[in-house]
Amino acid sequence: MFDDLPEDLPRLETLRVWHTLWLGRIDAKIAAVQQRQAETEHGRRRRPEPPQWTVELGIGAGRPPIQVHAGDCHMAGKRRRPLGRDEARRLLADGLRPCTHCRPDTQLDIPGLPRGTTPSPRPLPQGHQHHEHSPATASHHRS
């Protein structure tokens, strides 16, 4: 039936030991893969839901809010915190910029904000104005 196997007992026993070792390795790998899949599934089930809305925060003291995003927006920076719907609506109504990618202003249908437009950004405090098109800064950038 199995003509390709050796005829002598010592070689047959060697093959049996060799295959037993391989079966052990295969069984151990199967157990490891099953454990990894179970851990992945457990993590997936335990993962908290992403926030519905986030606010992107600036750099520096107080980390001022910069922009409102939908919770799943991939354009939001790393510095952000989750928001509730009411807080997101309040920030947008107060003039905080909505993300131009995920359009939280449109999704939240803020009364008083024209749909599809972006409110002007909040003015910077005195001494922090940036005039990128002024002749003084234009000549400074050319040197």
Coordinates of N, CA and C in Angstrom, one line a residue, residues 2-127:
F2 N 1.8 1.4 0.9 CA 2.7 2.5 1.0 C 4.1 2.0 0.5
D3 N 4.3 1.9 -0.7 CA 5.5 1.3 -1.2 C 6.7 2.3 -1.1
D4 N 6.4 3.6 -0.9 CA 7.5 4.5 -0.8 C 8.2 4.6 0.6
L5 N 7.6 3.9 1.6 CA 8.2 3.8 2.9 C 9.3 2.8 3.0
P6 N 10.3 3.0 3.8 CA 11.4 2.0 3.9 C 10.8 0.7 4.5
E7 N 11.5 -0.3 4.3 CA 11.1 -1.7 4.7 C 11.6 -2.0 6.1
D8 N 12.7 -1.4 6.5 CA 13.3 -1.8 7.8 C 12.7 -1.0 9.0
L9 N 12.7 -1.6 10.1 CA 12.0 -1.1 11.3 C 12.7 0.1 11.9
P10 N 14.1 0.2 12.0 CA 14.7 1.4 12.5 C 14.3 2.7 11.8
R11 N 14.3 2.6 10.4 CA 14.0 3.8 9.7 C 12.5 4.1 9.8
L12 N 11.6 3.2 9.9 CA 10.2 3.4 10.1 C 10.0 4.1 11.4
E13 N 10.7 3.6 12.5 CA 10.5 4.2 13.8 C 11.1 5.7 13.8
T14 N 12.2 5.9 13.1 CA 12.7 7.2 12.9 C 11.7 8.2 12.3
L15 N 11.1 7.7 11.2 CA 10.0 8.5 10.5 C 8.9 8.8 11.5
R16 N 8.5 7.8 12.3 CA 7.4 8.0 13.2 C 7.7 9.1 14.2
V17 N 8.9 9.0 14.8 CA 9.4 10.0 15.7 C 9.4 11.4 15.1
W18 N 9.9 11.5 13.9 CA 10.0 12.7 13.1 C 8.6 13.3 12.9
H19 N 7.7 12.5 12.5 CA 6.3 13.0 12.2 C 5.6 13.4 13.5
T20 N 5.9 12.7 14.6 CA 5.3 13.0 15.9 C 5.8 14.4 16.3
L21 N 7.1 14.6 16.1 CA 7.6 16.0 16.5 C 7.0 17.1 15.7
W22 N 6.8 16.8 14.4 CA 6.2 17.8 13.5 C 4.7 18.0 13.9
L23 N 4.0 17.0 14.2 CA 2.6 17.1 14.7 C 2.5 18.0 15.9
G24 N 3.5 17.8 16.8 CA 3.6 18.6 18.1 C 3.8 20.1 17.7
R25 N 4.7 20.3 16.8 CA 5.0 21.7 16.4 C 3.7 22.3 15.7
I26 N 3.1 21.6 14.9 CA 1.8 22.0 14.2 C 0.7 22.3 15.2
D27 N 0.5 21.4 16.1 CA -0.5 21.6 17.2 C -0.2 22.8 18.0
A28 N 1.1 23.0 18.4 CA 1.4 24.2 19.2 C 1.2 25.5 18.4
K29 N 1.5 25.5 17.1 CA 1.2 26.7 16.2 C -0.3 26.9 16.1
I30 N -1.1 25.9 15.9 CA -2.5 26.0 15.9 C -3.1 26.6 17.2
A31 N -2.6 26.2 18.3 CA -3.0 26.7 19.6 C -2.6 28.2 19.7
A32 N -1.4 28.6 19.3 CA -1.0 30.0 19.4 C -1.9 30.9 18.5
V33 N -2.2 30.4 17.3 CA -3.0 31.2 16.4 C -4.4 31.3 16.9
Q34 N -5.0 30.3 17.5 CA -6.3 30.3 18.1 C -6.3 31.3 19.3
Q35 N -5.2 31.3 20.1 CA -5.1 32.2 21.2 C -5.1 33.6 20.7
R36 N -4.3 33.9 19.7 CA -4.1 35.3 19.2 C -5.5 35.8 18.6
Q37 N -6.2 34.9 17.9 CA -7.5 35.3 17.3 C -8.5 35.5 18.5
A38 N -8.5 34.7 19.5 CA -9.4 35.0 20.6 C -9.1 36.3 21.3
E39 N -7.8 36.6 21.5 CA -7.4 37.9 22.1 C -7.8 39.1 21.2
T40 N -7.7 38.9 19.9 CA -8.1 40.0 19.0 C -9.6 40.2 19.1
E41 N -10.3 39.2 19.1 CA -11.8 39.3 19.1 C -12.2 39.9 20.5
H42 N -11.6 39.5 21.5 CA -11.9 40.0 22.9 C -11.6 41.5 22.9
G43 N -10.5 41.9 22.3 CA -10.1 43.3 22.2 C -11.1 44.1 21.4
R44 N -11.6 43.5 20.3 CA -12.5 44.2 19.4 C -13.9 44.4 20.1
R45 N -14.3 43.4 20.9 CA -15.6 43.5 21.6 C -15.5 44.5 22.8
R46 N -14.3 44.6 23.4 CA -14.1 45.5 24.5 C -13.8 47.0 24.2
R47 N -13.4 47.2 22.9 CA -13.0 48.5 22.5 C -14.2 49.5 22.6
P48 N -13.9 50.7 23.2 CA -15.0 51.6 23.3 C -15.4 52.2 22.0
E49 N -16.6 52.6 21.9 CA -17.1 53.2 20.6 C -16.3 54.6 20.4
P50 N -16.0 54.9 19.2 CA -15.3 56.2 19.0 C -16.3 57.3 19.3
P51 N -15.8 58.5 19.7 CA -16.7 59.6 20.1 C -17.4 60.1 18.8
Q52 N -18.6 60.7 19.0 CA -19.3 61.1 17.9 C -18.7 62.4 17.3
W53 N -18.1 63.2 18.2 CA -17.5 64.5 17.8 C -16.3 64.7 18.5
T54 N -15.3 65.4 17.9 CA -14.0 65.7 18.6 C -13.7 67.2 18.4
V55 N -12.9 67.8 19.3 CA -12.4 69.1 19.0 C -10.8 69.0 19.0
E56 N -10.3 69.5 17.9 CA -8.8 69.5 17.8 C -8.3 70.7 18.6
L57 N -7.2 70.4 19.3 CA -6.6 71.4 20.3 C -5.3 71.9 19.7
G58 N -5.1 73.2 20.1 CA -3.9 73.9 19.7 C -2.7 73.5 20.5
I59 N -1.6 74.2 20.3 CA -0.3 73.9 21.0 C -0.2 75.1 22.0
G60 N 0.5 74.8 23.1 CA 0.8 75.9 24.1 C -0.1 75.9 25.3
A61 N 0.1 76.9 26.1 CA -0.7 77.1 27.3 C -2.2 77.1 27.1
G62 N -2.9 76.2 27.8 CA -4.3 76.1 27.7 C -4.8 75.3 26.5
R63 N -4.0 75.0 25.5 CA -4.3 74.3 24.4 C -5.7 74.7 23.8
P64 N -5.8 75.9 23.2 CA -7.1 76.4 22.8 C -7.7 75.5 21.7
P65 N -9.0 75.4 21.6 CA -9.7 74.6 20.6 C -9.4 75.3 19.2
I66 N -9.2 74.5 18.2 CA -8.9 75.0 16.9 C -10.0 74.7 15.9
Q67 N -10.5 73.4 15.9 CA -11.4 72.9 14.9 C -12.3 71.8 15.5
V68 N -13.5 71.8 15.0 CA -14.5 70.7 15.4 C -14.5 69.6 14.3
H69 N -14.5 68.4 14.6 CA -14.5 67.3 13.7 C -15.5 66.2 14.1
A70 N -16.0 65.5 13.1 CA -16.8 64.3 13.4 C -15.8 63.3 14.1
G71 N -16.3 62.4 14.9 CA -15.5 61.5 15.7 C -14.6 60.6 14.9
D72 N -15.1 60.2 13.6 CA -14.3 59.3 12.8 C -13.5 60.0 11.7
C73 N -13.3 61.3 11.8 CA -12.6 62.1 10.8 C -11.1 61.8 10.9
H74 N -10.5 61.4 9.8 CA -9.1 61.1 9.8 C -8.2 62.3 9.6
M75 N -8.9 63.5 9.4 CA -8.1 64.8 9.3 C -7.8 65.4 10.6
A76 N -8.4 64.9 11.7 CA -8.2 65.5 13.0 C -6.8 65.2 13.4
G77 N -6.2 66.2 14.1 CA -4.8 66.0 14.5 C -4.7 65.1 15.8
K78 N -3.5 64.9 16.3 CA -3.4 64.0 17.4 C -3.8 64.6 18.7
R79 N -3.8 66.0 18.8 CA -4.2 66.7 20.0 C -5.7 66.9 19.9
R80 N -6.5 66.1 20.5 CA -8.0 66.3 20.4 C -8.6 65.7 21.6
R81 N -9.9 66.1 21.8 CA -10.6 65.5 22.9 C -12.0 65.2 22.4
P82 N -12.7 64.2 23.0 CA -14.1 63.9 22.6 C -15.1 65.0 23.0
L83 N -16.1 65.2 22.3 CA -17.2 66.2 22.6 C -18.5 65.5 22.5
G84 N -19.4 66.0 23.3 CA -20.8 65.6 23.1 C -21.4 66.5 22.0
R85 N -22.6 66.1 21.5 CA -23.3 66.8 20.5 C -23.5 68.2 20.8
D86 N -24.0 68.5 22.1 CA -24.4 69.8 22.5 C -23.1 70.7 22.5
E87 N -22.0 70.2 23.0 CA -20.8 71.0 23.1 C -20.3 71.3 21.7
A88 N -20.3 70.3 20.8 CA -19.9 70.5 19.4 C -20.7 71.6 18.8
R89 N -22.0 71.6 19.0 CA -22.9 72.6 18.4 C -22.6 74.0 19.0
R90 N -22.4 74.0 20.3 CA -22.1 75.3 21.0 C -20.8 75.9 20.4
L91 N -19.7 75.1 20.3 CA -18.5 75.6 19.8 C -18.6 76.1 18.4
L92 N -19.3 75.4 17.5 CA -19.5 75.9 16.2 C -20.3 77.1 16.1
A93 N -21.4 77.2 16.9 CA -22.2 78.4 17.0 C -21.4 79.6 17.5
D94 N -20.5 79.3 18.4 CA -19.6 80.4 18.9 C -18.5 80.9 17.9
G95 N -18.4 80.2 16.8 CA -17.5 80.6 15.7 C -16.3 79.8 15.5
L96 N -16.2 78.7 16.3 CA -15.0 77.8 16.1 C -15.1 77.1 14.7
R97 N -14.0 77.0 14.0 CA -14.0 76.5 12.6 C -14.4 75.0 12.6
P98 N -15.3 74.7 11.6 CA -15.6 73.2 11.4 C -14.5 72.7 10.4
C99 N -14.3 71.4 10.5 CA -13.4 70.8 9.6 C -14.0 70.8 8.2
T100 N -13.2 71.2 7.2 CA -13.7 71.3 5.8 C -13.8 69.9 5.2
H101 N -13.3 68.9 5.8 CA -13.3 67.5 5.3 C -14.6 66.8 5.7
C102 N -14.8 66.7 7.0 CA -16.0 66.0 7.6 C -17.2 66.8 7.7
R103 N -17.1 68.1 7.7 CA -18.2 69.1 7.7 C -19.2 68.8 8.9
P104 N -18.7 69.0 10.2 CA -19.6 68.8 11.3 C -20.7 69.8 11.4
D105 N -20.4 71.0 10.8 CA -21.5 72.1 10.8 C -22.7 71.6 10.0
T106 N -22.4 71.0 8.9 CA -23.5 70.5 8.0 C -24.2 69.3 8.7
Q107 N -23.4 68.4 9.3 CA -24.0 67.2 9.9 C -24.8 67.6 11.2
L108 N -24.4 68.6 11.9 CA -25.1 69.1 13.1 C -26.2 70.0 12.7
D109 N -26.3 70.5 11.5 CA -27.3 71.4 11.1 C -27.5 72.6 12.1
I110 N -26.4 73.3 12.2 CA -26.4 74.4 13.2 C -27.3 75.6 12.7
P111 N -28.3 76.0 13.5 CA -29.2 77.1 13.0 C -28.3 78.4 13.0
G112 N -28.5 79.2 12.0 CA -27.7 80.5 12.0 C -26.4 80.4 11.2
L113 N -26.0 79.2 10.9 CA -24.8 79.0 10.1 C -25.3 78.6 8.7
P114 N -24.9 79.4 7.7 CA -25.3 79.0 6.3 C -24.7 77.6 6.0
R115 N -25.5 76.7 5.5 CA -25.0 75.4 5.1 C -24.0 75.4 4.0
G116 N -22.9 74.7 4.2 CA -21.8 74.6 3.2 C -20.8 75.7 3.3
T117 N -20.9 76.6 4.3 CA -19.9 77.6 4.4 C -19.2 77.4 5.7
T118 N -18.0 78.0 5.8 CA -17.2 78.0 7.0 C -17.2 79.3 7.7
P119 N -17.5 79.4 9.0 CA -17.4 80.7 9.7 C -16.0 81.2 9.7
S120 N -15.8 82.5 9.7 CA -14.4 83.0 9.8 C -13.8 82.6 11.1
P121 N -12.4 82.4 11.0 CA -11.8 81.9 12.2 C -11.8 83.0 13.3
R122 N -11.6 82.6 14.5 CA -11.6 83.5 15.6 C -10.4 84.4 15.5
P123 N -10.5 85.7 15.8 CA -9.3 86.6 15.7 C -8.3 86.2 16.7
L124 N -7.0 86.4 16.3 CA -5.9 86.1 17.2 C -5.8 87.3 18.2
P125 N -5.3 87.0 19.4 CA -5.0 88.1 20.4 C -4.0 89.1 19.8
Q126 N -4.1 90.4 20.3 CA -3.2 91.4 19.8 C -1.7 90.9 20.0
G127 N -0.9 91.3 19.1 CA 0.5 90.9 19.1 C 0.7 89.5 18.4

